[in-house]
Amino acid sequence: MNQAEVIAQLQTIFDTVFLEPVVLTPAISANDVPEWDSLTHISLMVAVEKSFGVRFRVGEVENAKNVGEFAELILKRKQEA
Amino acid sequence: MDIAPLKTLLLKGDLEFWAQLQSRTRAAVDFEELFLLSSLRKKAHARKLTRPKPPKEKLRLAIIGGCSLYPLHELVEHLCEVENFPVELWQGDYDNYLSEIMDDASGLYAFAPNVVFLLPAERRCFYTGKLTDPREHVQAEAQRVVDSLLELARKVNGQTGAEVITTNFMLPVRHDLGAFRSRTLGSDWSFRKWVNLELGLNAPSFLHICDWEFLANRIGGLAARDERSWFESKQPCSSALLVELAREVAQLIFSLKRAPKKVLVLDLDNTLWGGVVADDGLEGIELGDTSPRGEAFKAFQKYIAALKPRGVLLAVCSKNDFAKAAEPFEKHPDMVLKMEDIVSFKANWEPKSENIRAMAAELNLGLDSFVFVDDNPAEIEIVRQFVPEVTTILLGPDPADYVAQLADCRLFEPRNITGEDAERTQQYRSDVQRKNLEASVTDMASYLESLQMAAVISEFTPVDVPRLSQLINKSNQFNLTTRRRSEAEVSAVMNDKNFIGYSVRLKDKFGDHGLISIVIGEKSGDMLQVDTWLMSCRVLKRGVEEEVLNELVRLAKSKNCLRLEGAFLPTPKNEMVRDFYLRMGFTLTAESETKREFELRLENFLPVPTKIKIIRRAYESS
């Protein structure tokens, strides 16, 4: 799996969670999406962990600055799984 | 989860959105799913798609506690709103509940809540001394934890009049301390269990326990915990348990406003026993310890029987012949439920929706206090459609799960059990018996009318001879003389001018009963002697007896007879017709051990009216 494939899978999760369509790019971040507040974030993370079969370590998700970095984190944790 | 249909309804502004949202919310298991549904609800509000007929007032709910109350508050708000109990929410700050309660000028009191939900900090519920301290010391400290919680609850209630809901404490799930855990009251495991028990047993009536220990146990201790989410965002438990917690609080809030259900209406076949009693017979139904399925049905009955002392009224509603339906209750050795446990027993062929309506009238209870249980989706559907006030439970495919289904339905949860609850069944039973009696006097006629009975009376015909002989030779109970006749003897009667012989066929709206009664009379001067009078017991007391007599008198008169004579010849089986002739207006003329003789004079006889339409009479060409 590469970053583009991870983002494509993320896109389907985002499509479910958000009412207004969001086109994911590596550069996009929570600040760019009005619906992406801290509440939605919790829900998104639960869905992402389930969908990719990964478990993030404490505190590391908030260090990802954009979707690209988040996808890299998913890849890293997926390699361990 | 496919959320697209719901999104489409929302984007179209279709009000069906709210009904769909409710059913999806009820079915939702996962946190993400519930959360997603909640965000759709908020988006609906933002788009001004409002729920039809919202209540005028919102319940004012304050949530305070020693953990993050977010996103828990969101789930609670959602669950309440979709069940049409909208809440106005006020959230306390993280771990600020002590000062929010103790400070009269706090935002909590400014909000003026109707209900306060408190989640006290788990990390403050532990024993500070040594594991080896005397039990009395530990108990005293546990008591202080309980007392301080009760004090907080009293303060809130005194200040605002609000009902208070508090969680108790989850138990540890790690092996730490090993077997020693339960040998000391000082371990977190024992200490919290003790605190939870004391809290529940000492809670005043305004304080409701949201049993977190139970909920965590229910989903499994390991699945209940999520340490990472505590460190990251001060979540008190896993997202899976958060869902259960939110549902429990919502349930507690509903129960403050909603009365528990009062009547449990039960189907019979494949609900209380396996199989169909009318087809399989008393011996054929599955019930009792001889088979696994039989055991499961018996366990279900035991669970139901245990609801009775909690004040739940039990009723039966079955599409069945009454006698057949009642038989297991009276005769089956493994029936746990007995006739006297049932306040209203409806076994007939009317729609179940109508039967439940009739029960509500008999018991003088609202339909909204009824719960109906059936294994048949069609019966559930008819009740849902025609009496939507009634709550329905469709039993699943496996009787092993019946108890769990009912025990998890959350409809019969008592707040307090009183002695009066236990006596309720008896009191309602006598009500029903009285009303049934009244009903039987006034409504027997309309019942018979509703059967739409029609009879064909026919003289003996060659084609009927085998059937006539068969019934003459097997009929025992309703048989005045029990004279048996072969086919040849029946034919001889048919061809003898001194004899009359006729049979009755009966139909009603439920079907054709076939040939059900036979009479043979022999003329002797101005008297007609009733040689044979027999009838199938299935059609007892529907007016067939009277119509048979009407016909007998008519034929006797046509033969220029002035009186009828009849005899009762006792056998071990025909006791039921010992006084039959007296009931029909005959007078007793002679009596011995082996024979009772009766007579009816015809000059003053008036035909007895019945609800049976006579299509054809004997010796009349049709």
XYZ file of C-alpha atoms in Angstrom, chain A residues 15-20 35 38-40 42-43 46-47 49-50 55-59, chain B residues 3 7 10 30-32 35-36 40 42-43 47 70-71 73-74 226 228 231-232 239:
42
model
C -17.373 10.586 2.421
C -19.362 8.660 5.013
C -18.654 10.983 7.911
C -19.007 14.364 6.204
C -22.195 15.663 4.694
C -20.491 18.142 2.363
C -17.185 20.068 9.460
C -12.737 18.016 17.501
C -15.938 16.000 17.921
C -15.930 14.726 14.361
C -12.909 11.444 17.521
C -15.430 9.692 15.326
C -12.355 5.367 15.512
C -13.478 4.710 11.927
C -8.502 2.489 13.105
C -11.257 0.020 12.330
C -3.938 1.180 16.527
C -2.211 4.534 16.930
C -0.012 5.152 19.928
C -0.915 7.736 22.486
C -0.546 11.316 21.254
C -25.721 6.233 5.446
C -28.213 11.804 3.666
C -31.735 15.232 4.546
C -21.016 1.153 17.118
C -19.872 4.457 18.454
C -18.980 5.804 14.989
C -21.987 9.546 16.313
C -22.522 9.867 12.606
C -26.685 14.204 10.677
C -27.387 18.458 13.956
C -27.017 19.132 10.254
C -30.796 23.163 7.526
C -17.528 15.230 25.424
C -18.585 13.380 23.213
C -23.057 14.661 25.978
C -23.498 14.489 22.225
C -9.261 2.460 26.791
C -5.051 5.851 25.504
C -4.409 10.183 28.313
C -5.331 11.863 25.054
C -16.033 4.291 22.923
